[in-house]
Short mmCIF file of C-alpha atoms and ligand atoms in Angstrom, two decimals:
data_model
loop_
_atom_site.label_atom_id
_atom_site.label_comp_id
_atom_site.label_asym_id
_atom_site.label_seq_id
_atom_site.Cartn_x
_atom_site.Cartn_y
_atom_site.Cartn_z
CA UNK A 1 -2.91 -8.21 -20.33
CA UNK A 2 -4.58 -4.89 -20.86
CA UNK A 3 -7.64 -4.47 -23.12
CA UNK A 4 -9.01 -7.82 -24.07
CA UNK A 5 -11.62 -7.07 -26.62
CA UNK A 6 -14.20 -4.36 -27.76
CA UNK A 7 -17.65 -6.01 -28.67
CA UNK A 8 -20.09 -4.41 -30.74
CA UNK A 9 -23.35 -5.21 -28.77
CA UNK A 10 -25.40 -3.28 -31.56
CA UNK A 11 -25.22 -0.47 -33.63
CA UNK A 12 -24.62 2.34 -31.05
CA UNK A 13 -23.22 0.22 -28.24
CA UNK A 14 -19.68 -0.96 -27.48
CA UNK A 15 -18.69 -3.25 -24.72
CA UNK A 16 -14.73 -2.79 -23.62
CA UNK A 17 -13.36 -5.63 -21.89
CA UNK A 18 -10.04 -5.28 -19.76
CA UNK A 19 -8.27 -8.28 -18.41
CA UNK A 20 -6.51 -7.09 -15.00
CA UNK A 21 -3.12 -8.54 -15.20
CA UNK A 22 -1.16 -5.31 -14.01
CA UNK A 23 0.00 -4.38 -10.85
CA UNK A 24 -1.57 -1.37 -8.72
CA UNK A 25 1.55 0.90 -9.54
CA UNK A 26 1.27 0.08 -13.28
CA UNK A 27 -2.39 0.89 -13.47
CA UNK A 28 -1.82 3.73 -10.92
CA UNK A 29 1.15 5.44 -13.02
CA UNK A 30 -0.96 4.96 -16.12
CA UNK A 31 -4.29 7.23 -15.54
CA UNK A 32 -4.66 10.84 -14.34
CA UNK A 33 -7.06 10.86 -11.69
CA UNK A 34 -9.47 13.84 -9.90
CA UNK A 35 -9.03 14.55 -6.64
CA UNK A 36 -12.07 12.92 -6.00
CA UNK A 37 -11.16 10.01 -7.76
CA UNK A 38 -8.01 9.63 -5.73
CA UNK A 39 -9.81 10.10 -2.41
CA UNK A 40 -12.15 7.54 -3.36
CA UNK A 41 -9.22 5.03 -4.39
CA UNK A 42 -7.31 5.46 -1.16
CA UNK A 43 -10.67 4.92 0.87
CA UNK A 44 -11.00 1.41 -1.09
CA UNK A 45 -10.23 -1.73 1.33
CA UNK A 46 -9.06 -4.24 -1.27
CA UNK A 47 -6.34 -3.90 -3.92
CA UNK A 48 -8.68 -5.96 -6.35
CA UNK A 49 -11.31 -3.34 -6.01
CA UNK A 50 -8.65 -0.27 -6.56
CA UNK A 51 -7.21 -2.42 -9.54
CA UNK A 52 -10.86 -2.79 -10.95
CA UNK A 53 -11.45 1.13 -10.47
CA UNK A 54 -8.13 2.02 -12.35
CA UNK A 55 -8.78 -0.58 -14.95
CA UNK A 56 -11.78 1.06 -15.83
CA UNK A 57 -10.09 4.27 -16.48
CA UNK A 58 -7.59 2.53 -18.82
CA UNK A 59 -10.71 1.49 -20.36
CA UNK A 60 -12.31 5.24 -20.54
CA UNK A 61 -8.84 6.07 -22.22
CA UNK A 62 -9.22 3.46 -24.94
CA UNK A 63 -12.60 5.21 -26.28
CA UNK A 64 -11.09 8.70 -25.77
CA UNK A 65 -12.00 9.62 -22.42
CA UNK A 66 -10.73 10.33 -19.15
CA UNK A 67 -11.24 10.37 -15.35
CA UNK A 68 -12.05 14.09 -15.82
CA UNK A 69 -15.05 13.30 -18.17
CA UNK A 70 -16.71 10.89 -15.72
CA UNK A 71 -19.07 11.98 -12.90
CA UNK A 72 -21.46 10.08 -10.54
CA UNK A 73 -24.80 11.07 -9.43
CA UNK A 74 -26.28 10.68 -5.93
CA UNK A 75 -26.84 7.07 -6.13
CA UNK A 76 -23.30 6.11 -7.58
CA UNK A 77 -24.47 6.16 -11.31
CA UNK A 78 -21.73 7.06 -13.53
CA UNK A 79 -22.30 9.75 -16.50
CA UNK A 80 -19.94 11.27 -18.89
CA UNK A 81 -19.95 14.81 -19.71
CA UNK A 82 -20.67 14.49 -23.33
CA UNK A 83 -24.09 12.92 -22.57
CA UNK A 84 -23.17 9.30 -24.11
CA UNK A 85 -24.25 6.71 -21.71
CA UNK A 86 -21.82 4.64 -19.66
CA UNK A 87 -22.39 1.77 -17.54
CA UNK A 88 -19.36 0.11 -15.39
CA UNK A 89 -18.96 -3.46 -13.86
CA UNK A 90 -15.58 -4.81 -12.21
CA UNK A 91 -15.23 -8.01 -10.63
CA UNK A 92 -11.76 -9.31 -9.95
CA UNK A 93 -9.78 -10.38 -12.83
CA UNK A 94 -12.02 -8.33 -15.41
CA UNK A 95 -13.68 -5.06 -15.60
CA UNK A 96 -16.11 -3.85 -18.40
CA UNK A 97 -17.22 -0.62 -19.59
CA UNK A 98 -20.52 -0.09 -21.90
CA UNK A 99 -20.76 2.90 -24.10
CA UNK A 100 -23.93 4.00 -25.70
CA UNK A 101 -26.58 6.14 -27.27
CA UNK A 102 -29.27 4.36 -25.07
CA UNK A 103 -29.26 3.66 -21.68
CA UNK A 104 -27.74 0.76 -20.53
CA UNK A 105 -26.89 -1.28 -17.66
CA UNK A 106 -23.90 -3.58 -17.57
CA UNK A 107 -22.95 -6.35 -15.07
CA UNK A 108 -19.86 -8.54 -14.92
CA UNK A 109 -19.95 -11.47 -12.45
CA UNK A 110 -17.67 -14.61 -11.69
CA UNK A 111 -19.52 -18.06 -11.89
CA UNK A 112 -19.52 -18.88 -7.98
CA UNK A 113 -21.60 -21.84 -6.50
CA UNK A 114 -22.72 -19.19 -3.89
CA UNK A 115 -24.96 -17.80 -6.65
CA UNK A 116 -26.82 -21.04 -7.24
CA UNK A 117 -27.22 -21.66 -3.50
CA UNK A 118 -28.93 -18.32 -3.31
CA UNK A 119 -30.74 -18.48 -6.51
CA UNK A 120 -34.38 -19.19 -4.60
CA UNK A 121 -33.93 -15.77 -2.97
CA UNK A 122 -33.66 -13.80 -6.24
CA UNK A 123 -35.19 -15.83 -9.38
CA UNK A 124 -37.88 -18.17 -10.59
CA UNK A 125 -35.84 -21.59 -9.85
CA UNK A 126 -38.30 -23.64 -12.27
CA UNK A 127 -36.02 -21.61 -14.95
CA UNK A 128 -32.90 -23.93 -13.75
CA UNK A 129 -34.96 -27.14 -14.20
CA UNK A 130 -33.70 -29.80 -16.90
CA UNK A 131 -30.36 -28.27 -16.93
CA UNK A 132 -26.87 -29.98 -16.32
CA UNK A 133 -25.13 -28.38 -12.93
CA UNK A 134 -22.79 -26.40 -15.18
CA UNK A 135 -25.54 -24.70 -16.99
CA UNK A 136 -27.64 -24.37 -13.75
CA UNK A 137 -24.50 -22.23 -12.41
CA UNK A 138 -24.42 -20.24 -15.67
CA UNK A 139 -27.68 -19.60 -16.13
CA UNK A 140 -28.69 -18.62 -12.30
CA UNK A 141 -25.38 -16.08 -12.79
CA UNK A 142 -26.90 -14.68 -15.85
CA UNK A 143 -30.04 -14.10 -14.05
CA UNK A 144 -28.21 -12.29 -11.30
CA UNK A 145 -26.39 -10.20 -13.81
CA UNK A 146 -30.05 -9.25 -15.74
CA UNK A 147 -31.26 -8.21 -12.35
CA UNK A 148 -28.15 -5.75 -11.59
CA UNK A 149 -28.05 -4.46 -15.11
CA UNK A 150 -31.79 -3.44 -14.83
CA UNK A 151 -31.12 -2.15 -11.54
CA UNK A 152 -28.20 -0.15 -12.90
CA UNK A 153 -30.53 1.38 -15.71
CA UNK A 154 -33.24 2.13 -13.30
CA UNK A 155 -31.26 3.45 -10.72
CA UNK A 156 -34.26 3.94 -8.30
CA UNK A 157 -34.41 3.44 -4.33
CA UNK A 158 -36.77 0.74 -3.37
CA UNK A 159 -36.25 -1.77 -6.64
CA UNK A 160 -35.58 -5.26 -5.10
CA UNK A 161 -34.28 -8.28 -7.15
CA UNK A 162 -36.72 -10.87 -6.16
CA UNK A 163 -39.70 -8.62 -5.78
CA UNK A 164 -39.84 -6.27 -8.89
CA UNK A 165 -37.18 -7.70 -11.64
CA UNK A 166 -38.44 -10.78 -13.58
CA UNK A 167 -36.53 -12.60 -16.03
CA UNK A 168 -38.35 -14.26 -19.02
CA UNK A 169 -37.22 -17.90 -19.40
CA UNK A 170 -34.43 -18.30 -21.98
CA UNK A 171 -31.97 -20.58 -23.50
CA UNK A 172 -28.39 -20.00 -22.58
CA UNK A 173 -27.36 -20.88 -26.06
CA UNK A 174 -29.30 -17.76 -27.31
CA UNK A 175 -26.87 -15.20 -25.42
CA UNK A 176 -30.12 -13.00 -25.32
CA UNK A 177 -33.58 -12.64 -23.45
CA UNK A 178 -36.02 -10.46 -21.89
CA UNK A 179 -36.86 -9.16 -18.65
CA UNK A 180 -39.54 -6.88 -17.26
CA UNK A 181 -39.67 -4.47 -14.15
CA UNK A 182 -42.86 -4.31 -12.08
CA UNK A 183 -42.34 -1.40 -9.93
CA UNK A 184 -44.55 1.56 -8.70
CA UNK A 185 -47.64 0.33 -10.51
CA UNK A 186 -45.80 0.27 -13.73
CA UNK A 187 -44.56 -2.42 -16.11
CA UNK A 188 -41.27 -1.82 -17.97
CA UNK A 189 -39.76 -4.15 -20.49
CA UNK A 190 -35.66 -4.92 -21.14
CA UNK A 191 -33.69 -6.45 -23.81
CA UNK A 192 -30.84 -8.70 -22.49
CA UNK A 193 -27.53 -9.50 -23.88
CA UNK A 194 -24.98 -12.00 -22.45
CA UNK A 195 -22.09 -13.82 -23.02
CA UNK A 196 -19.17 -15.49 -21.20
CA UNK A 197 -15.46 -14.93 -20.93
CA UNK A 198 -13.45 -17.49 -19.16
CA UNK A 199 -15.44 -17.90 -15.95
CA UNK A 200 -17.32 -14.59 -16.00
CA UNK A 201 -20.81 -13.62 -17.66
CA UNK A 202 -21.11 -10.29 -18.76
CA UNK A 203 -24.86 -9.14 -19.11
CA UNK A 204 -26.08 -5.99 -20.90
CA UNK A 205 -29.27 -4.41 -20.41
CA UNK A 206 -31.26 -2.17 -22.73
CA UNK A 207 -34.66 -0.57 -22.26
CA UNK A 208 -36.92 -2.27 -25.03
CA UNK A 209 -37.95 -0.08 -27.54
C1 LIG B 301 -24.92 -0.57 -7.26
C2 LIG B 301 -24.80 -2.19 -7.45
C3 LIG B 301 -25.84 -2.15 -8.71
C4 LIG B 301 -23.42 -2.10 -8.07
O1 LIG B 301 -22.92 -3.47 -8.52
P1 LIG B 301 -21.84 -4.62 -7.78
O2 LIG B 301 -21.96 -5.74 -8.63
O3 LIG B 301 -21.67 -4.63 -6.60
O4 LIG B 301 -20.69 -3.85 -8.61
P2 LIG B 301 -20.32 -3.67 -10.16
O5 LIG B 301 -18.87 -3.83 -10.36
O6 LIG B 301 -20.89 -4.73 -10.99
O7 LIG B 301 -20.78 -2.17 -10.56
C5 LIG B 301 -20.16 -1.20 -9.76
C6 LIG B 301 -20.45 -0.23 -10.41
O8 LIG B 301 -21.76 0.05 -10.74
C7 LIG B 301 -21.96 1.57 -11.10
N1 LIG B 301 -22.82 2.05 -9.99
C8 LIG B 301 -22.89 2.21 -8.93
N2 LIG B 301 -24.19 2.58 -8.16
C9 LIG B 301 -25.27 2.59 -9.48
C10 LIG B 301 -26.51 2.68 -9.48
N3 LIG B 301 -27.32 3.22 -8.39
N4 LIG B 301 -26.96 2.68 -10.99
C11 LIG B 301 -26.34 2.55 -11.97
N5 LIG B 301 -24.76 2.10 -11.68
C12 LIG B 301 -24.20 2.31 -10.65
C13 LIG B 301 -20.54 2.35 -10.61
O9 LIG B 301 -20.13 2.76 -11.97
C14 LIG B 301 -19.89 1.40 -10.04
O10 LIG B 301 -18.36 1.30 -10.13
P3 LIG B 301 -17.43 2.50 -9.88
O11 LIG B 301 -18.35 3.26 -8.85
O12 LIG B 301 -15.99 1.87 -9.34
O13 LIG B 301 -17.66 3.33 -11.08
C15 LIG B 301 -24.98 -2.87 -6.23
O14 LIG B 301 -24.05 -2.88 -5.33
C16 LIG B 301 -26.66 -2.73 -5.80
O15 LIG B 301 -26.87 -1.96 -5.07
N6 LIG B 301 -27.50 -3.70 -6.14
C17 LIG B 301 -28.69 -3.50 -6.03
C18 LIG B 301 -29.19 -3.97 -4.75
C19 LIG B 301 -29.96 -5.19 -4.65
O16 LIG B 301 -31.01 -5.12 -4.65
N7 LIG B 301 -29.26 -6.11 -4.33
C20 LIG B 301 -29.66 -7.59 -4.23
C21 LIG B 301 -30.70 -7.85 -3.28
S1 LIG B 301 -31.38 -9.43 -3.21
#
């Protein structure tokens, strides 16, 4: 299945979701790549990562862009030549891009028991109290996604998930929450939207206006 859906996250932000069901060859033959992207693709160790990378180019095409419109800064953050903001995430079965007039950070995570096991290392585990096992896993995964999303917005060296990015407590059913970054003697606030697709979570972070 190719494009799964386009979700309007707000007035000027779209999330495009690809369900990766194609073979490597199918994806490869359906996109044109710059030399530098071809070299990157060849350097990737797993086919799953390669398919994620290629499916992102299919999502770009859906939005009217090509690989030639995308470039990366020195930290690996993607940018579009027309100054629209983009954020990218891929994980096994799915890939997503978020396109916006605002700076955004998107993350896609598969629900995995391991995330719950390491939760004390990256989040306030008081936020997992009084939940069913299933919801503890879902919430811990959302929090991980929040931290990845905020990190992708800030794109600054030295930001640590447990020491600098803090989720404010939330209910899973609200599909939104807030978070803050305390870094370099400044506090910045973020609005977060999240949702679930099959056994995956996607999280999109926005700078609070
Ligand atoms: C860069 C990072 C955010 C990527 O996240 P990931 O979960 O490994 O992978 P995702 O699929 O979600 O995202 C990958 C995409 O993020 C984007 N990206 C990479 N570096 C980025 C950066 N510095 N800023 C914003 N976006 C970035 C790229 O588009 C990349 O995909 P592409 O290269 O194929 O285009 C992550 O590896 C990272 O460095 N996190 C912070 C480190 C950290 O604190 N870790 C945990 C400590 S407890």
